[in-house]
PDB file of C-alpha atoms in Angstrom:
ATOM      1  CA  MET S   1      30.097  -1.172 -22.666  1.00  0.00           C
ATOM      2  CA  GLN S   2      32.495  -0.063 -19.936  1.00  0.00           C
ATOM      3  CA  ASN S   3      32.388   3.080 -17.870  1.00  0.00           C
ATOM      4  CA  GLU S   4      35.139   5.654 -18.028  1.00  0.00           C
ATOM      5  CA  VAL S   5      38.328   4.555 -16.252  1.00  0.00           C
ATOM      6  CA  VAL S   6      39.943   7.277 -14.132  1.00  0.00           C
ATOM      7  CA  SER S   7      42.544   7.741 -11.432  1.00  0.00           C
ATOM      8  CA  ARG S   8      41.791   6.888  -7.807  1.00  0.00           C
ATOM      9  CA  GLU S   9      41.664  10.605  -6.978  1.00  0.00           C
ATOM     10  CA  GLU S  10      39.124  11.323  -9.733  1.00  0.00           C
ATOM     11  CA  TRP S  11      37.060   8.310  -8.641  1.00  0.00           C
ATOM     12  CA  LEU S  12      37.047   9.566  -5.047  1.00  0.00           C
ATOM     13  CA  GLU S  13      35.757  12.976  -6.155  1.00  0.00           C
ATOM     14  CA  ALA S  14      32.967  11.378  -8.179  1.00  0.00           C
ATOM     15  CA  ARG S  15      32.134   8.997  -5.323  1.00  0.00           C
ATOM     16  CA  ARG S  16      31.845  11.870  -2.841  1.00  0.00           C
ATOM     17  CA  ALA S  17      29.447  13.642  -5.195  1.00  0.00           C
ATOM     18  CA  LEU S  18      27.332  10.496  -5.367  1.00  0.00           C
ATOM     19  CA  LEU S  19      27.494  10.119  -1.580  1.00  0.00           C
ATOM     20  CA  ALA S  20      25.883  13.545  -1.222  1.00  0.00           C
ATOM     21  CA  LYS S  21      22.988  12.365  -3.408  1.00  0.00           C
ATOM     22  CA  GLU S  22      22.718   9.101  -1.468  1.00  0.00           C
ATOM     23  CA  LYS S  23      22.471  11.024   1.793  1.00  0.00           C
ATOM     24  CA  GLU S  24      19.844  13.264   0.236  1.00  0.00           C
ATOM     25  CA  ALA S  25      17.875  10.176  -0.827  1.00  0.00           C
ATOM     26  CA  THR S  26      18.144   8.741   2.689  1.00  0.00           C
ATOM     27  CA  ARG S  27      16.810  11.962   4.218  1.00  0.00           C
ATOM     28  CA  LEU S  28      13.987  11.977   1.670  1.00  0.00           C
ATOM     29  CA  ARG S  29      13.163   8.356   2.519  1.00  0.00           C
ATOM     30  CA  ASP S  30      13.037   9.276   6.216  1.00  0.00           C
ATOM     31  CA  SER S  31      10.671  12.126   5.362  1.00  0.00           C
ATOM     32  CA  VAL S  32       8.456   9.856   3.270  1.00  0.00           C
ATOM     33  CA  ASN S  33       8.390   7.254   6.058  1.00  0.00           C
ATOM     34  CA  ALA S  34       7.318   9.902   8.546  1.00  0.00           C
ATOM     35  CA  ALA S  35       4.542  11.087   6.211  1.00  0.00           C
ATOM     36  CA  ARG S  36       3.433   7.468   5.757  1.00  0.00           C
ATOM     37  CA  LEU S  37       3.139   7.007   9.521  1.00  0.00           C
ATOM     38  CA  ALA S  38       1.150  10.246   9.747  1.00  0.00           C
ATOM     39  CA  LEU S  39      -1.485   9.140   7.210  1.00  0.00           C
ATOM     40  CA  PRO S  40      -5.072   9.191   8.511  1.00  0.00           C
ATOM     41  CA  TRP S  41      -6.770   5.799   8.932  1.00  0.00           C
ATOM     42  CA  VAL S  42     -10.048   4.380   7.616  1.00  0.00           C
ATOM     43  CA  LYS S  43     -12.175   2.109   9.785  1.00  0.00           C
ATOM     44  CA  VAL S  44     -12.927  -1.268   8.205  1.00  0.00           C
ATOM     45  CA  ASP S  45     -16.629  -1.930   8.771  1.00  0.00           C
ATOM     46  CA  LYS S  46     -17.072  -4.722   6.242  1.00  0.00           C
ATOM     47  CA  ASP S  47     -16.825  -8.354   7.307  1.00  0.00           C
ATOM     48  CA  TYR S  48     -14.367 -10.318   5.179  1.00  0.00           C
ATOM     49  CA  VAL S  49     -13.987 -14.090   5.371  1.00  0.00           C
ATOM     50  CA  PHE S  50     -10.910 -15.965   4.144  1.00  0.00           C
ATOM     51  CA  GLU S  51     -10.257 -19.627   3.529  1.00  0.00           C
ATOM     52  CA  THR S  52      -7.191 -20.755   5.484  1.00  0.00           C
ATOM     53  CA  PRO S  53      -5.584 -24.123   6.266  1.00  0.00           C
ATOM     54  CA  GLU S  54      -7.276 -23.837   9.688  1.00  0.00           C
ATOM     55  CA  GLY S  55     -10.724 -23.148   8.200  1.00  0.00           C
ATOM     56  CA  ARG S  56     -12.685 -19.984   7.533  1.00  0.00           C
ATOM     57  CA  ARG S  57     -11.220 -16.950   9.273  1.00  0.00           C
ATOM     58  CA  SER S  58     -12.111 -13.269   9.555  1.00  0.00           C
ATOM     59  CA  LEU S  59      -9.824 -10.327   8.855  1.00  0.00           C
ATOM     60  CA  ALA S  60      -9.380  -9.938  12.620  1.00  0.00           C
ATOM     61  CA  ASP S  61      -8.245 -13.558  12.854  1.00  0.00           C
ATOM     62  CA  LEU S  62      -5.482 -12.927  10.322  1.00  0.00           C
ATOM     63  CA  PHE S  63      -3.722 -10.631  12.819  1.00  0.00           C
ATOM     64  CA  ASP S  64      -2.884 -13.798  14.792  1.00  0.00           C
ATOM     65  CA  GLY S  65      -2.942 -11.962  18.122  1.00  0.00           C
ATOM     66  CA  ARG S  66      -0.833  -9.014  16.988  1.00  0.00           C
ATOM     67  CA  SER S  67      -1.972  -5.423  16.466  1.00  0.00           C
ATOM     68  CA  GLN S  68      -0.478  -4.875  13.005  1.00  0.00           C
ATOM     69  CA  LEU S  69      -1.137  -6.780   9.792  1.00  0.00           C
ATOM     70  CA  LEU S  70       0.587  -6.517   6.431  1.00  0.00           C
ATOM     71  CA  ILE S  71      -1.261  -8.181   3.555  1.00  0.00           C
ATOM     72  CA  TYR S  72       0.552  -8.824   0.324  1.00  0.00           C
ATOM     73  CA  HIS S  73      -1.894  -8.991  -2.569  1.00  0.00           C
ATOM     74  CA  PHE S  74      -0.307 -11.899  -4.407  1.00  0.00           C
ATOM     75  CA  MET S  75      -1.328 -12.255  -8.055  1.00  0.00           C
ATOM     76  CA  LEU S  76      -2.731 -15.777  -8.299  1.00  0.00           C
ATOM     77  CA  GLY S  77      -6.194 -15.836  -9.809  1.00  0.00           C
ATOM     78  CA  PRO S  78      -8.723 -18.668  -9.638  1.00  0.00           C
ATOM     79  CA  ASP S  79      -7.856 -19.836 -13.154  1.00  0.00           C
ATOM     80  CA  TRP S  80      -4.100 -19.246 -13.026  1.00  0.00           C
ATOM     81  CA  ASP S  81      -1.714 -22.189 -13.295  1.00  0.00           C
ATOM     82  CA  ALA S  82       1.081 -20.504 -11.293  1.00  0.00           C
ATOM     83  CA  GLY S  83       1.692 -17.392  -9.242  1.00  0.00           C
ATOM     84  CA  CYS S  84       2.900 -14.138 -10.764  1.00  0.00           C
ATOM     85  CA  THR S  85       6.648 -14.154 -11.387  1.00  0.00           C
ATOM     86  CA  GLY S  86       7.167 -10.728  -9.823  1.00  0.00           C
ATOM     87  CA  CYS S  87       5.050 -11.585  -6.764  1.00  0.00           C
ATOM     88  CA  SER S  88       7.051 -14.791  -6.424  1.00  0.00           C
ATOM     89  CA  PHE S  89      10.290 -12.802  -6.611  1.00  0.00           C
ATOM     90  CA  LEU S  90       9.151 -10.539  -3.777  1.00  0.00           C
ATOM     91  CA  SER S  91       7.864 -13.465  -1.745  1.00  0.00           C
ATOM     92  CA  ASP S  92      11.253 -15.193  -1.900  1.00  0.00           C
ATOM     93  CA  HIS S  93      12.399 -12.481   0.539  1.00  0.00           C
ATOM     94  CA  VAL S  94       9.670 -12.906   3.177  1.00  0.00           C
ATOM     95  CA  ASP S  95      10.369 -16.044   5.197  1.00  0.00           C
ATOM     96  CA  GLY S  96      13.642 -14.777   6.652  1.00  0.00           C
ATOM     97  CA  ALA S  97      11.900 -11.614   7.857  1.00  0.00           C
ATOM     98  CA  LEU S  98       8.993 -13.399   9.592  1.00  0.00           C
ATOM     99  CA  PRO S  99      10.613 -13.902  13.035  1.00  0.00           C
ATOM    100  CA  HIS S 100      11.653 -10.251  13.115  1.00  0.00           C
ATOM    101  CA  LEU S 101       8.207  -9.021  12.022  1.00  0.00           C
ATOM    102  CA  ASN S 102       6.349 -11.291  14.419  1.00  0.00           C
ATOM    103  CA  HIS S 103       8.482 -10.205  17.373  1.00  0.00           C
ATOM    104  CA  HIS S 104       7.828  -6.592  16.434  1.00  0.00           C
ATOM    105  CA  ASP S 105       4.041  -7.019  16.648  1.00  0.00           C
ATOM    106  CA  VAL S 106       3.562  -7.396  12.880  1.00  0.00           C
ATOM    107  CA  THR S 107       1.894 -10.298  11.062  1.00  0.00           C
ATOM    108  CA  TRP S 108       2.518 -10.918   7.359  1.00  0.00           C
ATOM    109  CA  VAL S 109      -0.102 -12.723   5.265  1.00  0.00           C
ATOM    110  CA  ALA S 110      -0.361 -13.206   1.507  1.00  0.00           C
ATOM    111  CA  VAL S 111      -3.861 -13.123   0.032  1.00  0.00           C
ATOM    112  CA  SER S 112      -4.951 -14.390  -3.394  1.00  0.00           C
ATOM    113  CA  ARG S 113      -8.260 -15.174  -5.035  1.00  0.00           C
ATOM    114  CA  ALA S 114      -7.135 -18.637  -6.092  1.00  0.00           C
ATOM    115  CA  PRO S 115      -8.751 -21.477  -4.124  1.00  0.00           C
ATOM    116  CA  LEU S 116      -6.801 -22.760  -1.160  1.00  0.00           C
ATOM    117  CA  ASP S 117      -5.698 -26.024  -2.759  1.00  0.00           C
ATOM    118  CA  LYS S 118      -4.094 -24.155  -5.653  1.00  0.00           C
ATOM    119  CA  ILE S 119      -2.360 -21.791  -3.215  1.00  0.00           C
ATOM    120  CA  ALA S 120      -1.081 -24.717  -1.150  1.00  0.00           C
ATOM    121  CA  ALA S 121       0.314 -26.498  -4.208  1.00  0.00           C
ATOM    122  CA  TYR S 122       2.194 -23.432  -5.441  1.00  0.00           C
ATOM    123  CA  LYS S 123       3.427 -22.601  -1.934  1.00  0.00           C
ATOM    124  CA  GLN S 124       4.817 -26.124  -1.618  1.00  0.00           C
ATOM    125  CA  ARG S 125       6.469 -25.867  -5.029  1.00  0.00           C
ATOM    126  CA  MET S 126       8.202 -22.640  -3.996  1.00  0.00           C
ATOM    127  CA  GLY S 127       9.149 -23.912  -0.536  1.00  0.00           C
ATOM    128  CA  TRP S 128       7.657 -20.952   1.342  1.00  0.00           C
ATOM    129  CA  GLN S 129       6.500 -20.883   4.967  1.00  0.00           C
ATOM    130  CA  PHE S 130       4.658 -17.545   5.308  1.00  0.00           C
ATOM    131  CA  PRO S 131       0.863 -17.609   5.854  1.00  0.00           C
ATOM    132  CA  TRP S 132      -1.140 -17.486   2.613  1.00  0.00           C
ATOM    133  CA  VAL S 133      -4.922 -17.492   2.467  1.00  0.00           C
ATOM    134  CA  SER S 134      -7.665 -17.353  -0.143  1.00  0.00           C
ATOM    135  CA  SER S 135     -10.158 -14.523  -0.569  1.00  0.00           C
ATOM    136  CA  PHE S 136     -12.135 -16.487  -3.180  1.00  0.00           C
ATOM    137  CA  GLY S 137     -15.818 -15.587  -2.963  1.00  0.00           C
ATOM    138  CA  SER S 138     -15.025 -12.426  -0.980  1.00  0.00           C
ATOM    139  CA  ASP S 139     -15.066  -8.781  -2.038  1.00  0.00           C
ATOM    140  CA  PHE S 140     -11.707  -8.191  -0.377  1.00  0.00           C
ATOM    141  CA  ASN S 141      -9.501  -8.090  -3.489  1.00  0.00           C
ATOM    142  CA  PHE S 142     -12.025  -5.996  -5.391  1.00  0.00           C
ATOM    143  CA  ASP S 143     -12.478  -3.534  -2.525  1.00  0.00           C
ATOM    144  CA  TYR S 144      -8.712  -3.028  -2.323  1.00  0.00           C
ATOM    145  CA  HIS S 145      -8.429  -2.606  -6.093  1.00  0.00           C
ATOM    146  CA  VAL S 146      -6.150  -5.511  -6.946  1.00  0.00           C
ATOM    147  CA  SER S 147      -8.674  -7.765  -8.732  1.00  0.00           C
ATOM    148  CA  PHE S 148     -10.894  -6.899 -11.658  1.00  0.00           C
ATOM    149  CA  SER S 149     -13.853  -8.785 -13.061  1.00  0.00           C
ATOM    150  CA  PRO S 150     -14.494  -9.147 -16.804  1.00  0.00           C
ATOM    151  CA  GLU S 151     -17.167  -6.483 -16.364  1.00  0.00           C
ATOM    152  CA  ASP S 152     -14.608  -4.132 -14.786  1.00  0.00           C
ATOM    153  CA  LEU S 153     -12.168  -4.690 -17.638  1.00  0.00           C
ATOM    154  CA  ALA S 154     -14.917  -3.977 -20.178  1.00  0.00           C
ATOM    155  CA  LYS S 155     -15.391  -0.460 -18.813  1.00  0.00           C
ATOM    156  CA  ASP S 156     -13.664   2.675 -20.080  1.00  0.00           C
ATOM    157  CA  GLU S 157     -11.311   2.681 -17.112  1.00  0.00           C
ATOM    158  CA  VAL S 158     -10.430   0.844 -13.912  1.00  0.00           C
ATOM    159  CA  PHE S 159      -9.088   2.235 -10.639  1.00  0.00           C
ATOM    160  CA  TYR S 160      -5.582   1.112  -9.667  1.00  0.00           C
ATOM    161  CA  ASN S 161      -2.741   2.756  -7.768  1.00  0.00           C
ATOM    162  CA  PHE S 162      -5.099   5.547  -6.708  1.00  0.00           C
ATOM    163  CA  THR S 163      -5.799   6.679 -10.252  1.00  0.00           C
ATOM    164  CA  PRO S 164      -7.961   5.662 -13.233  1.00  0.00           C
ATOM    165  CA  MET S 165      -6.153   3.572 -15.817  1.00  0.00           C
ATOM    166  CA  GLN S 166      -7.008   2.064 -19.172  1.00  0.00           C
ATOM    167  CA  PRO S 167      -8.256  -1.535 -18.930  1.00  0.00           C
ATOM    168  CA  ALA S 168      -5.757  -2.469 -21.650  1.00  0.00           C
ATOM    169  CA  ASP S 169      -2.995  -1.646 -19.135  1.00  0.00           C
ATOM    170  CA  ALA S 170      -4.652  -3.656 -16.366  1.00  0.00           C
ATOM    171  CA  ASN S 171      -5.165  -7.354 -15.699  1.00  0.00           C
ATOM    172  CA  ASP S 172      -7.620  -9.512 -13.791  1.00  0.00           C
ATOM    173  CA  GLU S 173      -5.090  -9.524 -10.928  1.00  0.00           C
ATOM    174  CA  LEU S 174      -2.553  -6.831  -9.980  1.00  0.00           C
ATOM    175  CA  PRO S 175      -0.065  -6.594  -7.092  1.00  0.00           C
ATOM    176  CA  GLY S 176      -0.183  -4.525  -3.946  1.00  0.00           C
ATOM    177  CA  LEU S 177       0.522  -4.286  -0.226  1.00  0.00           C
ATOM    178  CA  SER S 178      -1.977  -3.166   2.409  1.00  0.00           C
ATOM    179  CA  ALA S 179      -1.533  -2.446   6.116  1.00  0.00           C
ATOM    180  CA  PHE S 180      -4.101  -2.724   8.914  1.00  0.00           C
ATOM    181  CA  TYR S 181      -4.252  -1.966  12.650  1.00  0.00           C
ATOM    182  CA  HIS S 182      -6.331  -3.832  15.250  1.00  0.00           C
ATOM    183  CA  ASN S 183      -6.950  -1.966  18.507  1.00  0.00           C
ATOM    184  CA  ASP S 184      -7.928  -3.230  21.973  1.00  0.00           C
ATOM    185  CA  ARG S 185     -11.620  -2.546  21.276  1.00  0.00           C
ATOM    186  CA  GLY S 186     -11.591  -4.951  18.354  1.00  0.00           C
ATOM    187  CA  GLU S 187     -11.756  -2.219  15.725  1.00  0.00           C
ATOM    188  CA  ILE S 188      -9.768  -2.631  12.498  1.00  0.00           C
ATOM    189  CA  PHE S 189      -8.357   0.241  10.483  1.00  0.00           C
ATOM    190  CA  HIS S 190      -6.899   0.340   6.998  1.00  0.00           C
ATOM    191  CA  THR S 191      -3.767   2.454   7.376  1.00  0.00           C
ATOM    192  CA  TYR S 192      -1.857   2.162   4.098  1.00  0.00           C
ATOM    193  CA  SER S 193      -1.755   0.567   0.658  1.00  0.00           C
ATOM    194  CA  SER S 194       0.882   0.569  -2.053  1.00  0.00           C
ATOM    195  CA  TYR S 195       0.664  -0.709  -5.610  1.00  0.00           C
ATOM    196  CA  ALA S 196       2.628  -1.206  -8.832  1.00  0.00           C
ATOM    197  CA  ARG S 197       6.319  -0.568  -8.039  1.00  0.00           C
ATOM    198  CA  GLY S 198       5.465   0.768  -4.580  1.00  0.00           C
ATOM    199  CA  PRO S 199       6.502  -2.377  -2.651  1.00  0.00           C
ATOM    200  CA  GLU S 200       9.758  -2.657  -4.637  1.00  0.00           C
ATOM    201  CA  GLU S 201      11.909  -1.785  -1.617  1.00  0.00           C
ATOM    202  CA  LEU S 202      10.804  -5.075  -0.042  1.00  0.00           C
ATOM    203  CA  ILE S 203      12.775  -6.928  -2.717  1.00  0.00           C
ATOM    204  CA  GLY S 204      16.266  -7.156  -1.258  1.00  0.00           C
ATOM    205  CA  THR S 205      17.755  -8.678  -4.416  1.00  0.00           C
ATOM    206  CA  LEU S 206      16.971  -5.494  -6.349  1.00  0.00           C
ATOM    207  CA  MET S 207      18.582  -3.372  -3.658  1.00  0.00           C
ATOM    208  CA  ILE S 208      21.729  -5.528  -3.894  1.00  0.00           C
ATOM    209  CA  LEU S 209      21.759  -5.398  -7.701  1.00  0.00           C
ATOM    210  CA  ASP S 210      21.556  -1.603  -7.542  1.00  0.00           C
ATOM    211  CA  ARG S 211      25.056  -1.717  -6.013  1.00  0.00           C
ATOM    212  CA  ALA S 212      26.501  -4.138  -8.589  1.00  0.00           C
ATOM    213  CA  PRO S 213      28.569  -2.778 -11.539  1.00  0.00           C
ATOM    214  CA  LYS S 214      25.786  -3.438 -14.068  1.00  0.00           C
ATOM    215  CA  GLY S 215      22.925  -2.614 -11.726  1.00  0.00           C
ATOM    216  CA  ARG S 216      19.667  -4.345 -12.590  1.00  0.00           C
ATOM    217  CA  ASN S 217      20.799  -4.766 -16.186  1.00  0.00           C
ATOM    218  CA  GLU S 218      17.220  -4.977 -17.450  1.00  0.00           C
ATOM    219  CA  ASP S 219      15.404  -3.946 -20.621  1.00  0.00           C
ATOM    220  CA  GLY S 220      12.097  -3.535 -18.770  1.00  0.00           C
ATOM    221  CA  THR S 221      11.012  -3.571 -15.143  1.00  0.00           C
ATOM    222  CA  MET S 222      12.227  -6.886 -13.683  1.00  0.00           C
ATOM    223  CA  ASN S 223      12.158  -8.568 -17.100  1.00  0.00           C
ATOM    224  CA  PHE S 224      15.157 -10.670 -16.062  1.00  0.00           C
ATOM    225  CA  VAL S 225      13.277 -12.277 -13.165  1.00  0.00           C
ATOM    226  CA  ARG S 226      12.138 -15.911 -13.234  1.00  0.00           C
ATOM    227  CA  ARG S 227      10.548 -18.068 -10.586  1.00  0.00           C
ATOM    228  CA  HIS S 228      13.475 -19.401  -8.598  1.00  0.00           C
ATOM    229  CA  ASP S 229      12.979 -22.935  -9.941  1.00  0.00           C
ATOM    230  CA  GLU S 230      12.856 -21.794 -13.572  1.00  0.00           C
ATOM    231  CA  TYR S 231      16.303 -20.291 -14.073  1.00  0.00           C
ATOM    232  CA  ASP S 232      18.615 -21.982 -16.532  1.00  0.00           C
ATOM    233  CA  GLU S 233      21.807 -23.442 -15.150  1.00  0.00           C
ATOM    234  CA  ALA S 234      24.075 -20.570 -14.205  1.00  0.00           C
ATOM    235  CA  PRO S 235      26.923 -19.957 -16.688  1.00  0.00           C
ATOM    236  CA  LYS S 236      30.329 -20.981 -15.448  1.00  0.00           C
ATOM    237  CA  ALA S 237      32.753 -18.243 -14.496  1.00  0.00           C
ATOM    238  CA  PRO S 238      35.518 -17.651 -17.057  1.00  0.00           C
ATOM    239  CA  SER S 239      38.853 -19.188 -16.183  1.00  0.00           C
ATOM    240  CA  CYS S 240      42.295 -17.903 -17.090  1.00  0.00           C
ATOM    241  CA  CYS S 241      43.397 -21.524 -17.483  1.00  0.00           C
ATOM    242  CA  HIS S 242      41.232 -22.206 -20.540  1.00  0.00           C
TER     243      HIS S 242
END
């Protein structure tokens, strides 16, 4: 299906109308960002221990000497054979941002409940460099509402994305992003979390596709996405010579 074809003048009028909406969306995003920064914080009093390639580390250790920590709740459960496709899609965009984040006092770490050897194998398969640790045996994933036990899923509802939801719509692992601040006194604060499609703006490929003629061209949210080593060979471009 092709969009309506019009004159350059008509296109310019329509484009200016869209530009007004784009500017409105930008101003709204600025407003949302300001409200996000103004959120109250919650002190983290619980001790969490993570398995890392360097041994067992605390939540404070994950900051790696910086004051800000972003944790991506990567869906890779203890019994999973591979990481979530959508989480993998997002994570393909992280390594290039690491130097910029680190030099802006921000540390990025992925956390999953899978044991460390399974994380390391999948990380190697994907060719990623960002830090990725295991919360296996810890309450961390459960406390931040991204992992659910069989007992949780047997209840009438579970709590995800700040609201009760039906267990049939949940999973043992779900995605999310959480932010933490570490002050000079050694205190840690939980400042922000986002779930479901909340972290979508971190996926640069989607933002690029939104500008392409067919957009995301999907039948369901990200249903076109594959792990980057699972795509079929790309179709050849049509040629006028054949």
